[in-house]
PDB file of C-alpha atoms and ligand atoms in Angstrom:
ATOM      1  CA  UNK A   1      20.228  -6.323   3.327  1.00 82.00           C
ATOM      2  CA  UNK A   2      17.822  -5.659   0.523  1.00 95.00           C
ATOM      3  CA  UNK A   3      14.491  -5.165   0.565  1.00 98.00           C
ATOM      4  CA  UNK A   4      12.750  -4.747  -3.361  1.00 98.00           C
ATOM      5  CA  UNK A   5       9.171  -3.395  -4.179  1.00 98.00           C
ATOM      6  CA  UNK A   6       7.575  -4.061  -7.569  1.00 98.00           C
ATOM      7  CA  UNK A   7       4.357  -2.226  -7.853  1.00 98.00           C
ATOM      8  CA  UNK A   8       1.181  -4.586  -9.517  1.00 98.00           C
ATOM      9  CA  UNK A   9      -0.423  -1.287 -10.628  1.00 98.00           C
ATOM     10  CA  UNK A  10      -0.156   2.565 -10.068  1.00 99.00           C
ATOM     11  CA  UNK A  11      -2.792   3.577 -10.667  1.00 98.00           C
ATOM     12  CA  UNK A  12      -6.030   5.784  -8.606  1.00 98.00           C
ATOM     13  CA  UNK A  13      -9.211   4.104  -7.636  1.00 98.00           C
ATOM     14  CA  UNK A  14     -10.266   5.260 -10.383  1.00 97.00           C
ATOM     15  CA  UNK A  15      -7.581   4.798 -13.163  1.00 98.00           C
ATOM     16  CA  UNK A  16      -8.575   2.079 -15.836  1.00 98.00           C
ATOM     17  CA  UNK A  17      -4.972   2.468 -17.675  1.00 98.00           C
ATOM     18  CA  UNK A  18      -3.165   1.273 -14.355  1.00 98.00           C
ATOM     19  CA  UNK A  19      -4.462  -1.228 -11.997  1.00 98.00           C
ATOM     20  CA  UNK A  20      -4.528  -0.585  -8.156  1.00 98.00           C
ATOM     21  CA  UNK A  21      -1.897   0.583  -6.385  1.00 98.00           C
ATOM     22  CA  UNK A  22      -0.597  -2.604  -4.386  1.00 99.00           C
ATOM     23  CA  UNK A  23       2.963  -3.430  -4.479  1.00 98.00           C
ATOM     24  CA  UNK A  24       4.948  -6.394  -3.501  1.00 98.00           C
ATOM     25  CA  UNK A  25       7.827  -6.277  -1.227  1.00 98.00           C
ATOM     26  CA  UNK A  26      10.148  -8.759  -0.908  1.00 98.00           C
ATOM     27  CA  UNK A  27      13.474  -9.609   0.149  1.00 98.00           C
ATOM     28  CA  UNK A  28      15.357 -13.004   0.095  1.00 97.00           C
ATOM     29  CA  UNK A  29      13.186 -15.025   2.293  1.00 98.00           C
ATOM     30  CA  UNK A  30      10.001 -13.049   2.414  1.00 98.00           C
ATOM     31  CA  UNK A  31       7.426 -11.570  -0.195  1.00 98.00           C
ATOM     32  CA  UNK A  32       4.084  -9.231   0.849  1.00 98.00           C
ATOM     33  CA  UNK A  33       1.684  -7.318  -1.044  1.00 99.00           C
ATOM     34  CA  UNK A  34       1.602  -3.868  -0.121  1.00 99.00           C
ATOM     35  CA  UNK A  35      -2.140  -3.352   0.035  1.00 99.00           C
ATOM     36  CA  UNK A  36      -4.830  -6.271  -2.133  1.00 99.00           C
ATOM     37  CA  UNK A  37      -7.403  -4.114  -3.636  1.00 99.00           C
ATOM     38  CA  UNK A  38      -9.794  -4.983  -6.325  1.00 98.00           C
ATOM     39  CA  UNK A  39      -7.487  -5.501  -9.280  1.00 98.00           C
ATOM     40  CA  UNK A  40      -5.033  -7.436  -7.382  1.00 99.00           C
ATOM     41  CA  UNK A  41      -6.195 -11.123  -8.458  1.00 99.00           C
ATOM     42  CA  UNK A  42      -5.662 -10.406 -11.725  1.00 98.00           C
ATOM     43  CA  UNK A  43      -2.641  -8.174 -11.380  1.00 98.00           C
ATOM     44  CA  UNK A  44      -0.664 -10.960  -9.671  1.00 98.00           C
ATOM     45  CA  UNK A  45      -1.699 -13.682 -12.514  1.00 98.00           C
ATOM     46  CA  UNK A  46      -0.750 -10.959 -15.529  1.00 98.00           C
ATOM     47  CA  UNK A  47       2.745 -10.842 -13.406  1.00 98.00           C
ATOM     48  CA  UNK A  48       2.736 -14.879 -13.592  1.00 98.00           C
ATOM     49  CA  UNK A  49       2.255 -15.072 -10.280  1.00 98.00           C
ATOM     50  CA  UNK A  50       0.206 -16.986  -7.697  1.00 98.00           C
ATOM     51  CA  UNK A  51      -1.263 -16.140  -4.160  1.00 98.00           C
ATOM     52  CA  UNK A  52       0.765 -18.929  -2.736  1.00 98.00           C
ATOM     53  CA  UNK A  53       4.045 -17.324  -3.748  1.00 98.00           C
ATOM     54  CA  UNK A  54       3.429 -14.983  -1.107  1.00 98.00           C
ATOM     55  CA  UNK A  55       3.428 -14.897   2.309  1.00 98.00           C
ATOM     56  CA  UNK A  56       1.023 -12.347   3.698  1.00 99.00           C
ATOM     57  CA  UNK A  57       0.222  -8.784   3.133  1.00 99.00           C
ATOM     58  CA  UNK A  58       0.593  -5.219   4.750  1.00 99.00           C
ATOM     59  CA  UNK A  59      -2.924  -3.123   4.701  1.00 99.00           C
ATOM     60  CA  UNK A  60      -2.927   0.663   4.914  1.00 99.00           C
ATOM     61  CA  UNK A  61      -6.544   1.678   4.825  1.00 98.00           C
ATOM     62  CA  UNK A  62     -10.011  -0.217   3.755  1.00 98.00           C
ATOM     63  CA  UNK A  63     -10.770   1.609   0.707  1.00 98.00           C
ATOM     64  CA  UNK A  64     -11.553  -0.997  -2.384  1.00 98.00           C
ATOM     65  CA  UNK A  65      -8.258  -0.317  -3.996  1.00 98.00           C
ATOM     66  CA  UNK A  66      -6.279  -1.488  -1.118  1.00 99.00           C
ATOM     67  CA  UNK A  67      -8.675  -4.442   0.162  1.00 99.00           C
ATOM     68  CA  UNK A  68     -10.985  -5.362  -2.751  1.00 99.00           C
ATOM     69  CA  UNK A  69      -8.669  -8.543  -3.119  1.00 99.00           C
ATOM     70  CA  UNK A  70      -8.372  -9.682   0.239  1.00 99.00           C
ATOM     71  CA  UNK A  71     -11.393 -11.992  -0.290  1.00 99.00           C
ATOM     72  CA  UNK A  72     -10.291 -13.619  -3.057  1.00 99.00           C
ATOM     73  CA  UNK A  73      -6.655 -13.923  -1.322  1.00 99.00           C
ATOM     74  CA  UNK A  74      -8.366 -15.206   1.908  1.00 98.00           C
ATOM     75  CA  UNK A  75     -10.038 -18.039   0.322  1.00 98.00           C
ATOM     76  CA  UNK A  76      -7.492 -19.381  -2.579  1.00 99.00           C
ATOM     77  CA  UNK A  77      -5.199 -19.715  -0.081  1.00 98.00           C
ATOM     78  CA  UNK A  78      -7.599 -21.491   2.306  1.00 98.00           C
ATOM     79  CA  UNK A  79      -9.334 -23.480  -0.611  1.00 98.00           C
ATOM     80  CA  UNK A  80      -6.518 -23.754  -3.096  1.00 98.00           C
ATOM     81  CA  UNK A  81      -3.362 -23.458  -1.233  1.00 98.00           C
ATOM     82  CA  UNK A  82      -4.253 -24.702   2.367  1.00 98.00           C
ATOM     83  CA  UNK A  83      -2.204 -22.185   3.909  1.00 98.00           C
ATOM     84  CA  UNK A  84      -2.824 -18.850   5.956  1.00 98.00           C
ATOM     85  CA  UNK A  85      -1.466 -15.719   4.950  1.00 98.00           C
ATOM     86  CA  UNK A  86      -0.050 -12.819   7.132  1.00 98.00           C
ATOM     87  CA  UNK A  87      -2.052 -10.150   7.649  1.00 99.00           C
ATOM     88  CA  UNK A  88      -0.044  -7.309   8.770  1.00 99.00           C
ATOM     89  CA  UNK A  89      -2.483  -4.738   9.767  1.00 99.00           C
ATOM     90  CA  UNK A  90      -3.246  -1.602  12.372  1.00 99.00           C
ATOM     91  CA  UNK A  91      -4.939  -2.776  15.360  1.00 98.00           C
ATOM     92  CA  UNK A  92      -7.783  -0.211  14.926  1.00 98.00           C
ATOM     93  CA  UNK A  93      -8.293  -2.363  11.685  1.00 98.00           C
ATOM     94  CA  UNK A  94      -8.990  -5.667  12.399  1.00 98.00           C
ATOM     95  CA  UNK A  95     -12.268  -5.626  13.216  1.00 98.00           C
ATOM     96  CA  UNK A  96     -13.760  -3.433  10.872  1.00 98.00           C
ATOM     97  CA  UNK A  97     -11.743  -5.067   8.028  1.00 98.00           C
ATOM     98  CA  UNK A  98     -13.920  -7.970   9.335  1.00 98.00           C
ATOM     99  CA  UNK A  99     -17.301  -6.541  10.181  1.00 98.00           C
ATOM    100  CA  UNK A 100     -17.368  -3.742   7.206  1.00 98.00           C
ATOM    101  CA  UNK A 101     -15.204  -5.489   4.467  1.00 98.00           C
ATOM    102  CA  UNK A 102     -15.014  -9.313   4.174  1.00 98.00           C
ATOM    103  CA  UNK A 103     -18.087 -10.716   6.312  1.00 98.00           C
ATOM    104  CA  UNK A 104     -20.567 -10.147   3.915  1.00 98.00           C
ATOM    105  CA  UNK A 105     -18.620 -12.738   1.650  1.00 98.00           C
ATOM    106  CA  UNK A 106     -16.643 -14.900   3.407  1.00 98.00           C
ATOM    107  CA  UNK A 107     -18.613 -15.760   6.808  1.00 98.00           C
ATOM    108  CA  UNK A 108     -19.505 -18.784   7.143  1.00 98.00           C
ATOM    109  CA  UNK A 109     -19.474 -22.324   9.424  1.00 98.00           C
ATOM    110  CA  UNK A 110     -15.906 -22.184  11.073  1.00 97.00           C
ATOM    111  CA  UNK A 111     -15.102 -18.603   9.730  1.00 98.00           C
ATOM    112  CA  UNK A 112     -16.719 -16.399  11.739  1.00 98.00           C
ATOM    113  CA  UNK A 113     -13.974 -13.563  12.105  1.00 98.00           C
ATOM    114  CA  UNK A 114     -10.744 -12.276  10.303  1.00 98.00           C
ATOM    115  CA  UNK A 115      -8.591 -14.596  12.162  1.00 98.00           C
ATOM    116  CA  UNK A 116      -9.969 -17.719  10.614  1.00 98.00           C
ATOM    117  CA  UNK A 117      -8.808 -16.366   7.189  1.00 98.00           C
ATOM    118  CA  UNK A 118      -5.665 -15.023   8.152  1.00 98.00           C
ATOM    119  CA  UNK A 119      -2.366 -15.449  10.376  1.00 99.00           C
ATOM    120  CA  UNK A 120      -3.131 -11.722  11.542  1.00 99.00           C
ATOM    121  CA  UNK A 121      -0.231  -9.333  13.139  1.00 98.00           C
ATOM    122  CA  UNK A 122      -2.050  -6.424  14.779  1.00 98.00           C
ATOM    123  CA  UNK A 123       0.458  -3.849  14.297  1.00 99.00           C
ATOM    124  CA  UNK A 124       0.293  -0.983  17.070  1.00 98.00           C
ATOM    125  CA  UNK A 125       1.092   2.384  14.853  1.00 98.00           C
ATOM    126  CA  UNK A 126       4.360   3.943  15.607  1.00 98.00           C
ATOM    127  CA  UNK A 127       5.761   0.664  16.373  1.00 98.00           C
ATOM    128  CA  UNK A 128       9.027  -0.729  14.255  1.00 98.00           C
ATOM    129  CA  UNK A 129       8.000  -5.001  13.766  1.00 98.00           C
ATOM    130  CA  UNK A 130      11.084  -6.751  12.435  1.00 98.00           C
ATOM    131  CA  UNK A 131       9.602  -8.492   9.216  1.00 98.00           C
ATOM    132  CA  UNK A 132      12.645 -10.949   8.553  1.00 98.00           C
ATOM    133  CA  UNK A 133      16.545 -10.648   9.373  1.00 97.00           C
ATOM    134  CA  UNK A 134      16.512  -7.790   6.146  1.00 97.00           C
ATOM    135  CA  UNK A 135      12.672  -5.287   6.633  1.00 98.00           C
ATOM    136  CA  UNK A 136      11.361  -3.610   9.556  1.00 98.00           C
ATOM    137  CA  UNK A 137       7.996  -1.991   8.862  1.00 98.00           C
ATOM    138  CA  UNK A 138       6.423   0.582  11.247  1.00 98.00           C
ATOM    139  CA  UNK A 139       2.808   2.087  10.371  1.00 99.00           C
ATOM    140  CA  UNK A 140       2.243   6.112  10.718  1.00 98.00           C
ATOM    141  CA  UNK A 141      -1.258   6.988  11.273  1.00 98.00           C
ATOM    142  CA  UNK A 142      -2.454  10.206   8.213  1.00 98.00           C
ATOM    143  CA  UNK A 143      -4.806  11.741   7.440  1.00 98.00           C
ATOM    144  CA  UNK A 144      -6.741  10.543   4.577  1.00 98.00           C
ATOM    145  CA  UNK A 145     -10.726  10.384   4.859  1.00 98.00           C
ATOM    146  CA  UNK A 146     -12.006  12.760   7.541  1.00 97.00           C
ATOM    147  CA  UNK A 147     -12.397  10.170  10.955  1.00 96.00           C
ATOM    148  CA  UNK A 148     -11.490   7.353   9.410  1.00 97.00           C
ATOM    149  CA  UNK A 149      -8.096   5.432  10.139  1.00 98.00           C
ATOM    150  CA  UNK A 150      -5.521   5.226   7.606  1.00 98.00           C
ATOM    151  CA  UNK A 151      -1.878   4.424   7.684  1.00 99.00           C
ATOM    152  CA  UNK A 152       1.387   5.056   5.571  1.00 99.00           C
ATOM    153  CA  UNK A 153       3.946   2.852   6.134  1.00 98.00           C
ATOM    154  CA  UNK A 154       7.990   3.484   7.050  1.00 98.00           C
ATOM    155  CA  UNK A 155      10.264   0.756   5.555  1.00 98.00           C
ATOM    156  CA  UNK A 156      13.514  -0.126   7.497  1.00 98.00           C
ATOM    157  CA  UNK A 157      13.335   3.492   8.735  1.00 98.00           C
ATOM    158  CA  UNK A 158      14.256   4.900   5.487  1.00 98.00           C
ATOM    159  CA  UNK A 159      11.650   3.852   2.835  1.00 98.00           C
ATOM    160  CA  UNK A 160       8.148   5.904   3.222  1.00 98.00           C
ATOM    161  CA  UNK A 161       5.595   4.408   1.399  1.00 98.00           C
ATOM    162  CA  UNK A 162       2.082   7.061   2.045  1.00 99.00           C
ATOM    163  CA  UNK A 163      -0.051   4.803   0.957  1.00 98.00           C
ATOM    164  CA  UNK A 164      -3.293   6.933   0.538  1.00 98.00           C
ATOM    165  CA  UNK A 165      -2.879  10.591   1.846  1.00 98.00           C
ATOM    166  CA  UNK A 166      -3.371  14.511   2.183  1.00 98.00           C
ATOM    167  CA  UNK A 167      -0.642  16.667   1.790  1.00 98.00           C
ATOM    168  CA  UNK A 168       1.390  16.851   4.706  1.00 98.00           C
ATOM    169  CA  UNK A 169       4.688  18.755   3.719  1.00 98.00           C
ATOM    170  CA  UNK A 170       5.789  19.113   7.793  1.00 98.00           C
ATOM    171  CA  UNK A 171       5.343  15.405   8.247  1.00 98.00           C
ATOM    172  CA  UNK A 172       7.335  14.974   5.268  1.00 98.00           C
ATOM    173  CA  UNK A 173      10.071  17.613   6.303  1.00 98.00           C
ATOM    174  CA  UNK A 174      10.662  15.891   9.839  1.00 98.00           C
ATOM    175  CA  UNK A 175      10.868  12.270   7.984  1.00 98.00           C
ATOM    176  CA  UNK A 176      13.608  13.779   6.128  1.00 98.00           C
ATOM    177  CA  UNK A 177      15.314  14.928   8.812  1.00 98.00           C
ATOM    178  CA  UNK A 178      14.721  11.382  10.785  1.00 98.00           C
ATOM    179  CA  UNK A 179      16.658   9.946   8.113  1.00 97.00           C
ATOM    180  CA  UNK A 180      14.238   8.963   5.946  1.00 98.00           C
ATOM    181  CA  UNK A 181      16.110   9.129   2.287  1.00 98.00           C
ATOM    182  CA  UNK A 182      13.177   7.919   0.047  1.00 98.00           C
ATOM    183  CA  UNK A 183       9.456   8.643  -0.217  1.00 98.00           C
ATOM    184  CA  UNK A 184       6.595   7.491  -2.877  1.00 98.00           C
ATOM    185  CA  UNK A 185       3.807   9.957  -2.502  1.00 98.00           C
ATOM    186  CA  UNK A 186       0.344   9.033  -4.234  1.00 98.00           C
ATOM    187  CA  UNK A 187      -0.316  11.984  -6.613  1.00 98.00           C
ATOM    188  CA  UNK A 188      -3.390  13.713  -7.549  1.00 98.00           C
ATOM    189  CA  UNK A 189      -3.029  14.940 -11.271  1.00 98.00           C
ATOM    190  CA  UNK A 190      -6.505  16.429 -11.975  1.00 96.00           C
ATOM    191  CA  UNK A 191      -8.739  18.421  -9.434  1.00 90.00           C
ATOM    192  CA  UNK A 192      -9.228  19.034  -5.845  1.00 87.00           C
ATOM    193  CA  UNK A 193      -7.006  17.084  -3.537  1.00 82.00           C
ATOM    194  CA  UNK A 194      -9.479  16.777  -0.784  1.00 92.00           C
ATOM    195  CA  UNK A 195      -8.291  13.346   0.192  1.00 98.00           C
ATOM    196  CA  UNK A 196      -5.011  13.285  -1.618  1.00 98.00           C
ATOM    197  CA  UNK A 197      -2.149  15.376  -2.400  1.00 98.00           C
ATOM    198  CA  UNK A 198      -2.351  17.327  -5.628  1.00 98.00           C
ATOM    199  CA  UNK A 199       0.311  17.255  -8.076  1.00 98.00           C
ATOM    200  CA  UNK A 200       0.244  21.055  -7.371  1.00 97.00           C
ATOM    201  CA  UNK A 201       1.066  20.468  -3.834  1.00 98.00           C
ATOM    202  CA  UNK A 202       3.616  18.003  -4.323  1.00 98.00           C
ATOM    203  CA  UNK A 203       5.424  20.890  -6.719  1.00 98.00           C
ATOM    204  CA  UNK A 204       5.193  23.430  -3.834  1.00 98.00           C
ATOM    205  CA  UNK A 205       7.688  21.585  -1.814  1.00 98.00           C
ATOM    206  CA  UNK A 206      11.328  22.144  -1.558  1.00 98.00           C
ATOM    207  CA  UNK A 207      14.063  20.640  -4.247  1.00 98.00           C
ATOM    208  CA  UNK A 208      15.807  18.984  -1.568  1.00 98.00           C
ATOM    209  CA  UNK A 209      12.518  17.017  -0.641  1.00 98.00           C
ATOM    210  CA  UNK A 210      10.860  16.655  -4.079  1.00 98.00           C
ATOM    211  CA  UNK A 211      14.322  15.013  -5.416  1.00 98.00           C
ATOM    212  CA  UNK A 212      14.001  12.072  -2.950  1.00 98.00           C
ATOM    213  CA  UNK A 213       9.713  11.694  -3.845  1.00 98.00           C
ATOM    214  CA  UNK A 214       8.328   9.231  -6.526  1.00 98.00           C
ATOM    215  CA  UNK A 215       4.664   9.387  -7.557  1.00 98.00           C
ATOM    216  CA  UNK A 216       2.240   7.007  -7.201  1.00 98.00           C
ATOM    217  CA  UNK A 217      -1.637   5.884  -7.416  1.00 98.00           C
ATOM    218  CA  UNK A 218      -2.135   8.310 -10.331  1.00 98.00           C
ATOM    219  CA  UNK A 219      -4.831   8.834 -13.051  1.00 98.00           C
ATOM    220  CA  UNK A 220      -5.279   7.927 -16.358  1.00 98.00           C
ATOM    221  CA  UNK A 221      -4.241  11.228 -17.324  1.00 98.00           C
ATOM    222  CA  UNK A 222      -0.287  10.738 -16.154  1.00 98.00           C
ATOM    223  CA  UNK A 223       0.618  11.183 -20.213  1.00 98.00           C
ATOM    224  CA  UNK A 224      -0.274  14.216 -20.486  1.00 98.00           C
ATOM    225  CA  UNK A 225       1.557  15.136 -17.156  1.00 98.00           C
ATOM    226  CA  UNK A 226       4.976  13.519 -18.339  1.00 98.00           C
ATOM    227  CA  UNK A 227       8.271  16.428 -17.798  1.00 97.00           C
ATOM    228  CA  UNK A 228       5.960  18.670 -15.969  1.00 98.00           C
ATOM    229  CA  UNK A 229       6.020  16.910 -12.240  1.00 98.00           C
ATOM    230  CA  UNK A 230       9.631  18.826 -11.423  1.00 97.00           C
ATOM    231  CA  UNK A 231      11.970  16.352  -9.505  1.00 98.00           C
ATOM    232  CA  UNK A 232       9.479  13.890  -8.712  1.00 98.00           C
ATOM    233  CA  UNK A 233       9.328  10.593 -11.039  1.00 98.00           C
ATOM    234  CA  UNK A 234       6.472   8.421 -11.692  1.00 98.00           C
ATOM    235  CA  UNK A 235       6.891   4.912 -10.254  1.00 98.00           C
ATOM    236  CA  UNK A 236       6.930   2.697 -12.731  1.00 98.00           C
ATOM    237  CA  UNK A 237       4.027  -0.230 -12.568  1.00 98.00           C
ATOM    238  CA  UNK A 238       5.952  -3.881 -12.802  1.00 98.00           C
ATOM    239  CA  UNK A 239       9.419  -2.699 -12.601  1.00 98.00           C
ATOM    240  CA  UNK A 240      11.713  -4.380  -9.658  1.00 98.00           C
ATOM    241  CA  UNK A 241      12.980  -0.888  -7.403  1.00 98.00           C
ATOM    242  CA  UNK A 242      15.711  -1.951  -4.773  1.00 98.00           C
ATOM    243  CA  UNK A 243      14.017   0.354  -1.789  1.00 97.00           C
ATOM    244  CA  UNK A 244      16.650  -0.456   0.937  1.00 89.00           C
ATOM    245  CA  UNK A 245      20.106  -1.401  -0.002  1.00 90.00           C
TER     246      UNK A 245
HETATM  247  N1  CC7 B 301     -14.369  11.991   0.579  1.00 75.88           N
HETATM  248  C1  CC7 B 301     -13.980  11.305  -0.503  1.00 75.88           C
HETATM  249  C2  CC7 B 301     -13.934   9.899  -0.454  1.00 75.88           C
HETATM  250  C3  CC7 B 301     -13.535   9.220  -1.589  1.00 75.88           C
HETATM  251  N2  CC7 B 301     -13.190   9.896  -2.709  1.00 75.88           N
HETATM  252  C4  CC7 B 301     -12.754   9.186  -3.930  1.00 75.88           C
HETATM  253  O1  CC7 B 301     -12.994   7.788  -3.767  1.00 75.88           O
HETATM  254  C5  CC7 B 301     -11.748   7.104  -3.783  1.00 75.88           C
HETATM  255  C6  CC7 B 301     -11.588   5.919  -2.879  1.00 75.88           C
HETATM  256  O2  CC7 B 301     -10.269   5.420  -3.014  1.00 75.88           O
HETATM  257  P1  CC7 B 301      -9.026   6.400  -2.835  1.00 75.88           P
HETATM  258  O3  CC7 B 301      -7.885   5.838  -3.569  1.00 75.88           O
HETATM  259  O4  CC7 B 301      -8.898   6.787  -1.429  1.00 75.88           O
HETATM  260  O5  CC7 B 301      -9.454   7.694  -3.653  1.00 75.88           O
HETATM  261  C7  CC7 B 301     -10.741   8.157  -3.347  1.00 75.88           C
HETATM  262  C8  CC7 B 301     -11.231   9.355  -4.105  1.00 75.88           C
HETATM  263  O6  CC7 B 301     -10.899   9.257  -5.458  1.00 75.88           O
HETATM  264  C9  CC7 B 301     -13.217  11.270  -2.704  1.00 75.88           C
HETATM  265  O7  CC7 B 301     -12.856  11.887  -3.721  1.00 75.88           O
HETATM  266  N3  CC7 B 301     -13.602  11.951  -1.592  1.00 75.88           N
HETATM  267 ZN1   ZN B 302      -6.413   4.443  -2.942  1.00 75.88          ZN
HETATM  268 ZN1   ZN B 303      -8.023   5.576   0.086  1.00 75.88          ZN
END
């Protein structure tokens, strides 16, 4: 049982060094972005690969860095590829991804709501949904934008991804002790971390927790930041990471 993640890009909403933070996780019979924001498109053809390769995506949240690609996934593979993708996505999602997010471009004749684009899986948070024989994937509701919904996501139990979140060192503590035995945080290097967790922050928490953490959806300043985030690597855009073995 092995389930892989290669991230597309790093990088902040912001960052112009590292594209969006989407990933792709796969194992042997199944491949998913993590998250399809803006730079995705382009991300995916610099990696040589096509939309059709895949077979769906996980969303966390609707920001533009996680959902900026969707549109341009939604209609090459209904256009190009004649195929509809997964859409693994919270519940409380699905219509707003619709009604504030894709409508505007993609309504039309015959596609009239999110489930004409995509094969979507409503995912009820807190709920494990068995992926393939090899990934489970269960959503966690966190805080992110004051009242607005936004998941991280737990991979086979084990793997938590945070997607886009404030510091939350309790929620982190319990994961740990649920058995959780790898987490990639998204780090804030440079100012306030009123919607994410500071780099500061991240340092405050204990060895035994920051040894397990990897750093993600960082700025364009991470060189300057290199040997000075304690235990806690930076993920690596393009490289192949075996998350569950
Ligand atoms: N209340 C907010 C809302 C948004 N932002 C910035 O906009 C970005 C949107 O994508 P993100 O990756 O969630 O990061 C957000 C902040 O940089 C912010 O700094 N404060
Ligand atoms: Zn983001
Ligand atoms: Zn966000």
């Amino acid at each position: 049982m092995t389930v892989k993640l290669q991230m597309l890009g790093t990088g902040s909403a912001f960052a112009k060094q590292y594209a969006n933070n989407n990933g792709i996780i796969s194992t042997s019979s199944t491949k998913l972005f993590i998250d399809c924001g803006i730079t995705a498109p382009l991300a995916l053809h610099q990696l040589g690969l096509t939309f059709d390769q895949l077979d769906g995506a996980i969303i966390t949240h609707l920001h533009g860095d996680h959902v900026g690609g969707l549109e341009e996934y939604g209609f090459q593979m209904m256009f190009r590829y004649k195929r509809k993708p997964k859409l693994y996505i919270a519940n409380t999602l699905v219509e707003p991804l619709w009604e504030h997010t894709l409508k505007g471009g993609m309504s039309q004749p015959g596609l009239e709501c999110l489930e004409d684009v995509f094969d979507v899986q409503p995912l009820v948070p807190d709920t494990s949904y068995v992926i393939d024989d090899e990934c489970s994937i269960r959503l966690i509701q966190t805080p992110h934008i004051p009242n607005k919904s936004s998941y991280s996501l737990l991979v086979n139990e084990t793997f938590f991804y945070s997607a886009d979140m404030r510091f939350q060192p309790q929620l982190l503590e319990q994961l740990v002790q649920q058995g959780v035995s790898s987490i990639w945080h998204d780090c804030q290097l440079v100012g306030a971390g009123e919607v994410h967790a500071t780099i500061t922050e991240l340092l405050s928490l204990p060895p035994a927790i920051q040894s397990i953490i990897s750093l993600m959806h960082y700025g364009d300043e991470r060189s300057e930041w290199e040997g000075r985030t304690g235990l806690m690597p930076f993920v690596e855009p393009h490289h192949v990471y075996t998350i569950v073995t």
